[in-house]
Coordinates of C-alpha atoms and ligand atoms in Angstrom, one line a residue:
M1 CA 123.9 76.2 58.0
K2 CA 125.1 76.0 61.6
P3 CA 122.4 74.4 64.0
L4 CA 120.9 77.0 66.3
K5 CA 122.4 76.6 69.8
T6 CA 120.7 78.1 72.8
H7 CA 122.4 78.9 76.1
G8 CA 121.3 79.1 79.7
T9 CA 121.0 82.3 81.7
H10 CA 122.6 82.4 85.2
I11 CA 121.8 85.2 87.7
L12 CA 125.3 86.0 88.9
S13 CA 124.6 88.8 91.4
T14 CA 122.3 91.6 92.5
G15 CA 122.6 95.1 94.0
S16 CA 120.4 97.9 95.2
A17 CA 120.5 101.5 96.4
V18 CA 118.0 103.9 97.9
P19 CA 118.4 107.6 98.8
S20 CA 119.1 108.4 102.5
L21 CA 116.2 110.9 102.9
C22 CA 113.4 109.1 104.6
I23 CA 109.8 110.5 104.7
N24 CA 107.4 108.7 106.9
N25 CA 103.6 108.8 106.9
D26 CA 103.5 111.2 109.8
M27 CA 105.7 113.7 108.0
L28 CA 103.4 113.5 105.0
S29 CA 100.4 114.2 107.1
N30 CA 102.0 117.6 107.9
I31 CA 101.8 118.6 104.2
I32 CA 98.6 116.9 103.0
D33 CA 95.3 115.8 104.5
T34 CA 96.2 112.2 105.3
S35 CA 97.3 110.0 108.2
D36 CA 99.6 107.2 109.0
Q37 CA 96.6 105.1 109.8
W38 CA 95.0 105.6 106.4
I39 CA 98.2 105.0 104.4
S40 CA 99.3 101.9 106.4
T41 CA 95.9 100.2 106.4
R42 CA 95.2 100.8 102.7
T43 CA 98.7 100.2 101.3
G44 CA 101.1 98.7 103.9
I45 CA 103.5 101.7 103.4
K46 CA 105.0 103.3 106.5
E47 CA 107.8 105.3 104.9
R48 CA 109.6 106.0 101.5
R49 CA 113.0 107.2 100.4
I50 CA 113.1 110.4 98.4
L51 CA 116.0 111.7 96.2
A52 CA 117.7 114.8 97.7
N53 CA 118.3 117.9 95.5
H54 CA 122.0 117.1 94.9
Q55 CA 121.3 113.5 93.8
S56 CA 120.1 112.0 90.5
I57 CA 118.7 108.6 89.3
I58 CA 122.2 108.0 87.9
D59 CA 123.7 108.0 91.4
L60 CA 121.3 105.3 92.5
A61 CA 121.7 103.2 89.4
T62 CA 125.5 103.3 89.5
E63 CA 125.5 102.4 93.3
A64 CA 123.3 99.4 92.7
S65 CA 125.4 98.4 89.6
F66 CA 128.7 98.6 91.5
E67 CA 127.2 96.4 94.3
A68 CA 126.2 93.8 91.7
L69 CA 129.6 93.9 89.9
N70 CA 131.5 93.6 93.2
K71 CA 129.4 90.7 94.4
G72 CA 129.7 89.0 91.1
F73 CA 133.5 89.6 91.0
L74 CA 133.0 91.0 87.5
D75 CA 134.9 93.8 85.9
A76 CA 132.6 96.4 84.3
Q77 CA 134.7 96.0 81.1
E78 CA 133.4 92.4 80.8
L79 CA 129.8 93.7 80.4
D80 CA 128.4 93.3 76.9
L81 CA 125.1 95.0 77.4
I82 CA 123.4 97.4 79.9
L83 CA 119.6 97.5 80.0
F84 CA 118.3 100.4 82.1
A85 CA 114.6 100.0 82.9
T86 CA 113.4 103.4 83.9
S87 CA 110.5 105.7 83.2
T88 CA 112.1 108.7 84.9
P89 CA 115.4 109.1 83.0
N90 CA 117.4 112.3 83.6
D91 CA 117.7 112.6 79.8
L92 CA 114.8 111.9 77.5
F93 CA 117.2 110.4 75.0
G94 CA 118.1 107.8 77.6
S95 CA 120.2 107.5 80.8
A96 CA 121.9 104.1 80.2
S97 CA 124.8 105.7 78.5
Q98 CA 125.6 107.8 81.5
V99 CA 125.6 104.7 83.7
Q100 CA 127.9 103.0 81.2
T101 CA 130.5 105.7 81.4
I102 CA 130.4 106.1 85.2
I103 CA 130.9 102.4 85.9
G104 CA 133.5 102.1 83.1
A105 CA 131.6 99.5 81.0
Y106 CA 133.2 100.8 77.8
K107 CA 132.6 97.7 75.7
A108 CA 128.9 97.5 76.6
A109 CA 126.0 98.5 74.4
A110 CA 123.6 100.4 76.6
F111 CA 120.0 101.6 76.2
D112 CA 116.8 102.4 78.2
I113 CA 113.6 100.4 78.5
T114 CA 110.5 102.4 79.3
A115 CA 107.9 100.2 80.9
A116 CA 107.2 101.7 84.4
C117 CA 106.6 99.1 87.1
S118 CA 107.0 96.2 84.7
G119 CA 110.3 97.5 83.4
F120 CA 112.6 95.2 85.4
V121 CA 110.7 92.0 84.4
I122 CA 110.7 93.1 80.8
A123 CA 114.4 93.9 80.9
L124 CA 115.2 90.5 82.4
A125 CA 113.3 88.8 79.6
I126 CA 115.2 90.8 77.0
A127 CA 118.5 90.1 78.6
H128 CA 117.6 86.4 78.7
Q129 CA 116.9 86.4 75.0
F130 CA 120.3 88.0 74.2
I131 CA 122.0 85.4 76.3
Q132 CA 120.0 82.4 75.1
T133 CA 120.9 83.2 71.5
G134 CA 124.6 83.5 72.4
V135 CA 124.8 87.2 71.3
Y136 CA 126.0 88.4 74.7
A137 CA 127.6 86.7 77.7
N138 CA 127.3 89.3 80.5
V139 CA 124.3 91.7 80.8
L140 CA 123.7 94.2 83.5
V141 CA 120.0 94.8 84.1
I142 CA 119.0 97.9 86.1
G143 CA 115.6 99.0 87.4
A144 CA 115.5 102.5 88.7
D145 CA 112.9 105.2 89.1
T146 CA 112.5 108.5 90.9
L147 CA 108.8 109.1 90.7
S148 CA 109.0 111.6 93.6
Q149 CA 110.0 114.0 90.9
W150 CA 106.8 113.3 88.8
V151 CA 104.0 113.1 91.4
D152 CA 101.9 116.1 92.5
W153 CA 102.8 116.4 96.2
S154 CA 99.5 118.1 96.8
D155 CA 97.5 115.1 95.4
R156 CA 97.0 112.7 98.4
T157 CA 95.6 110.0 96.2
T158 CA 98.9 109.4 94.5
C159 CA 101.9 111.0 96.3
I160 CA 101.6 108.8 99.3
L161 CA 102.3 105.7 97.2
F162 CA 105.7 106.3 95.6
G163 CA 109.4 106.4 96.5
D164 CA 112.7 106.4 94.8
G165 CA 115.3 103.7 94.3
A166 CA 117.4 101.4 92.1
G167 CA 118.2 97.8 91.8
A168 CA 120.4 95.7 89.5
A169 CA 121.2 92.2 88.5
I170 CA 123.9 90.7 86.4
L171 CA 122.9 87.9 84.0
Q172 CA 125.5 85.6 82.6
K173 CA 125.7 83.0 79.8
S174 CA 125.9 79.6 81.5
Q175 CA 125.4 75.8 80.9
D176 CA 122.6 75.8 83.5
N177 CA 119.5 77.9 83.1
D178 CA 118.1 79.8 86.1
I179 CA 115.2 81.4 84.1
L180 CA 112.6 78.7 83.8
T181 CA 110.2 80.7 81.7
F182 CA 108.6 84.1 81.3
E183 CA 105.5 85.7 79.8
L184 CA 104.7 89.3 79.0
N185 CA 101.5 91.2 78.3
T186 CA 100.2 94.7 77.3
N187 CA 96.7 96.2 77.2
G188 CA 97.2 99.6 75.6
Q189 CA 93.4 100.2 75.7
E190 CA 93.7 100.9 79.4
S191 CA 96.8 103.0 79.3
H192 CA 94.9 106.1 80.5
Q193 CA 94.4 104.4 83.9
L194 CA 98.0 105.3 84.9
S195 CA 100.1 107.7 83.1
I196 CA 102.4 110.7 83.0
A197 CA 101.0 112.4 79.9
Y198 CA 102.9 114.7 77.6
K199 CA 101.3 118.1 76.7
S200 CA 102.7 119.8 73.7
N201 CA 102.6 123.6 73.4
Q202 CA 104.4 123.6 70.0
K203 CA 102.5 125.1 67.1
L204 CA 103.7 124.2 63.7
D205 CA 102.5 126.7 61.0
T206 CA 102.4 124.3 58.1
S207 CA 101.5 127.0 55.6
K208 CA 104.8 128.7 56.3
Q209 CA 106.7 125.5 57.0
V210 CA 108.3 127.1 60.0
N211 CA 108.1 126.2 63.6
V212 CA 106.4 129.0 65.6
A213 CA 108.2 129.5 68.9
P214 CA 106.0 128.3 71.7
K215 CA 105.0 130.7 74.5
N216 CA 105.3 127.9 77.0
K217 CA 107.7 124.9 76.9
S218 CA 106.0 121.6 76.2
Q219 CA 106.0 119.4 79.2
Y220 CA 104.9 116.3 80.9
Q221 CA 102.0 116.4 83.3
Y222 CA 101.9 115.0 86.9
L223 CA 101.4 111.3 87.3
T224 CA 97.6 110.5 87.2
M225 CA 96.1 107.2 88.3
N226 CA 92.7 105.6 88.7
G227 CA 93.6 103.7 91.8
K228 CA 90.6 101.4 91.9
E229 CA 90.9 100.3 88.3
V230 CA 94.7 99.7 88.7
Y231 CA 94.0 97.7 91.8
K232 CA 91.4 95.5 90.0
F233 CA 93.8 95.0 87.0
A234 CA 96.6 93.9 89.3
V235 CA 94.8 91.4 91.3
S236 CA 93.2 89.8 88.2
S237 CA 96.0 89.8 85.7
V238 CA 99.0 88.9 87.9
P239 CA 97.6 85.5 89.2
A240 CA 96.7 84.6 85.6
S241 CA 100.2 85.4 84.4
I242 CA 101.8 83.3 87.1
V243 CA 99.5 80.4 86.3
K244 CA 100.5 80.7 82.6
C245 CA 104.1 80.3 83.6
L246 CA 103.4 77.3 85.8
Q247 CA 101.5 75.7 83.0
K248 CA 104.4 76.3 80.6
T249 CA 106.9 74.7 83.0
E250 CA 104.5 71.9 84.2
L251 CA 105.0 73.0 87.8
E252 CA 102.4 73.1 90.5
V253 CA 101.8 76.3 92.5
E254 CA 103.3 74.4 95.5
A255 CA 106.7 74.5 93.7
I256 CA 106.8 78.3 94.2
T257 CA 109.0 79.1 97.2
W258 CA 108.7 82.9 97.0
L259 CA 106.2 85.2 95.5
L260 CA 108.1 88.4 94.5
L261 CA 105.6 90.9 93.1
H262 CA 106.1 94.5 92.2
Q263 CA 105.8 96.3 95.5
A264 CA 102.7 98.5 94.8
N265 CA 100.4 97.8 97.7
Q266 CA 100.6 95.1 100.5
R267 CA 96.9 94.4 99.9
I268 CA 97.6 93.6 96.2
L269 CA 100.5 91.2 97.2
E270 CA 98.2 89.4 99.7
T271 CA 95.2 89.2 97.4
V272 CA 97.4 87.7 94.6
A273 CA 98.8 85.2 97.0
H274 CA 95.4 84.4 98.3
K275 CA 94.0 83.8 94.8
L276 CA 96.9 81.4 94.1
K277 CA 96.5 79.7 97.5
I278 CA 100.0 80.8 98.5
S279 CA 100.5 81.6 102.2
N280 CA 101.5 85.1 103.2
N281 CA 104.8 84.0 104.7
R282 CA 105.9 83.1 101.2
I283 CA 105.5 86.7 100.0
L284 CA 108.6 88.8 99.7
S285 CA 107.7 92.3 100.8
N286 CA 109.6 95.4 101.9
I287 CA 106.9 97.9 100.8
Q288 CA 106.6 99.3 104.3
F289 CA 110.1 100.9 104.0
Y290 CA 110.1 102.1 100.4
G291 CA 106.6 102.4 99.0
N292 CA 106.3 101.8 95.3
T293 CA 109.6 102.4 93.6
S294 CA 108.3 101.4 90.2
A295 CA 111.0 99.6 88.1
A296 CA 113.3 99.4 91.1
S297 CA 110.9 97.6 93.5
I298 CA 111.6 94.0 92.3
P299 CA 115.4 94.2 92.2
I300 CA 115.6 96.0 95.6
A301 CA 113.4 93.3 97.2
L302 CA 115.3 90.5 95.5
N303 CA 118.7 91.9 96.6
E304 CA 117.5 92.5 100.2
A305 CA 115.9 89.0 100.4
F306 CA 119.1 87.4 99.2
N307 CA 121.3 89.5 101.5
T308 CA 119.2 88.7 104.5
G309 CA 119.3 84.9 103.8
H310 CA 115.6 84.6 102.9
I311 CA 116.3 83.2 99.4
C312 CA 118.4 80.1 99.2
N313 CA 119.7 78.0 96.3
G314 CA 117.1 75.8 94.8
D315 CA 114.3 78.2 95.6
I316 CA 111.8 78.9 92.9
I317 CA 110.8 82.5 92.7
A318 CA 107.7 83.8 90.8
I319 CA 108.6 87.4 89.9
S320 CA 105.8 89.5 88.5
G321 CA 105.7 93.1 87.4
F322 CA 102.6 95.1 86.6
G323 CA 101.7 98.8 86.0
A324 CA 101.4 101.6 83.5
G325 CA 100.9 100.6 79.9
L326 CA 99.0 98.7 81.1
T327 CA 101.8 96.1 81.2
W328 CA 102.3 92.9 83.2
G329 CA 104.4 89.8 83.1
T330 CA 106.1 87.0 85.1
I331 CA 109.5 85.3 85.2
L332 CA 110.0 82.1 87.0
V333 CA 113.5 81.8 88.4
K334 CA 115.4 79.0 90.1
W335 CA 117.8 80.6 92.4
N336 CA 121.4 79.4 92.1
I337 CA 123.9 82.0 93.2
I338 CA 127.3 80.7 94.1
Q339 CA 128.7 82.6 97.1
Ligands
LIG1 N1 94.7 109.9 102.9 C1 93.4 110.0 103.4 N2 92.3 109.8 102.7 C2 92.5 109.5 101.4 C3 93.8 109.5 100.8 C4 94.9 109.7 101.6 N3 96.1 109.7 101.2 N4 93.6 109.2 99.5 C5 92.3 109.1 99.2 N5 91.6 109.3 100.4 C6 90.2 109.2 100.6 C7 89.4 109.5 99.3 O1 89.2 110.9 99.1 C8 88.1 108.8 99.6 O2 87.3 109.6 100.5 P1 85.7 109.7 100.3 O3 85.3 108.3 100.7 O4 85.3 110.7 101.3 O5 85.5 110.0 98.9 C9 88.5 107.6 100.5 O6 89.8 107.9 101.0 C10 88.6 106.3 99.8 O7 89.4 106.5 98.6 P2 89.5 105.4 97.5 O8 90.2 105.9 96.3 O9 88.2 104.7 97.3 O10 90.5 104.4 98.3 P3 90.9 102.9 97.9 O11 90.5 102.0 98.9 O12 90.7 102.6 96.5 O13 92.5 103.0 98.0 C11 94.5 103.2 96.7 C12 93.3 103.9 97.2 C13 95.3 104.1 95.8 C14 95.4 102.9 97.9 C15 94.1 101.9 96.0 O14 93.1 102.1 95.1 C16 95.3 101.2 95.3 O15 96.2 100.8 96.0 N6 95.2 101.1 94.0 C17 96.3 100.5 93.3 C18 97.3 101.6 93.0 C19 98.7 101.1 92.6 O16 99.2 100.2 93.2 N7 99.2 101.8 91.6 C20 100.5 101.5 91.1 C21 100.5 100.2 90.3 S1 102.0 100.0 89.5

């Protein structure tokens, strides 16, 4: 039997895309009973990008993917796998295959991963496994969501938080390993705290073994959230997850150069940093411009921080996702992009 050989995972490049339509807090206060002051002090959000009618999540995902491919000097035909982390696909059967066709990645297997705001971190961990085992050499990981299409725009407790966007990263088989460790968690008992529930109107008459045509089409409900519980969950579980990763790698918290958390709320980012005794100037945050873009928030922030020269080679980044499920997890990355 051949000895099992493991490979390193290198982050080759990143990309991101957001819609051009920008809705600021003052504009929102014209349609719901809220104010810029309330939203900014409670969340740090000043504006968010919203998909226009003629656009789809696929437009954003492909734009982010093309940026990552161009920056990595990689032809789409060299991709072996596309992982599309999204909870808002434009096809319930999955949207990854549409991205595969548009970018021309004809040799790549492609499928969706549904894990809301933890989706990108989970997809990175999956990509890393495929590369480590030598199954695939080039994996495109996309995180994209368009929750503006799923929130109730008359519910001021949720609609002010979310925006649309996409981000991407290409992971490549390498001798060096940029992914130091990861850990993932789920607590399904609390899934009701944040969900987009499905309501079935189908009625199956089992005596006749025929499907009685429903009067109303079955459909998903609006996004619902217990903000306070989700807040408490985030500020307790995320620091613990980062500490677990530090213990696994025998690193001290001082080794973390950047804290890159899912961009849900500036107060969550700062509370997590405070609990870990990490200063606020080591938090990567762009929440004021985009709000919570779910699976897209981490790759957008990562791409922007790299493009603006914040992240440098040798930096250690603690990347944590958290959200619906409830799911959460952390990946420790040592940045090593060759420009
Ligand atoms: N504008 C103005 N007032 C608002 C408002 C809005 N958009 N939304 C709620 N309020 C009001 C409430 O009605 C309440 O009024 P009351 O005191 O008269 O009853 C008051 O503001 C306080 O509401 P509360 O829900 O207690 O606020 P909060 O301090 O918990 O902040 C969140 C609300 C949503 C910002 C906060 O709970 C949060 O960020 N939670 C985490 C959410 C999250 O990140 N989810 C995604 C994770 S992936």
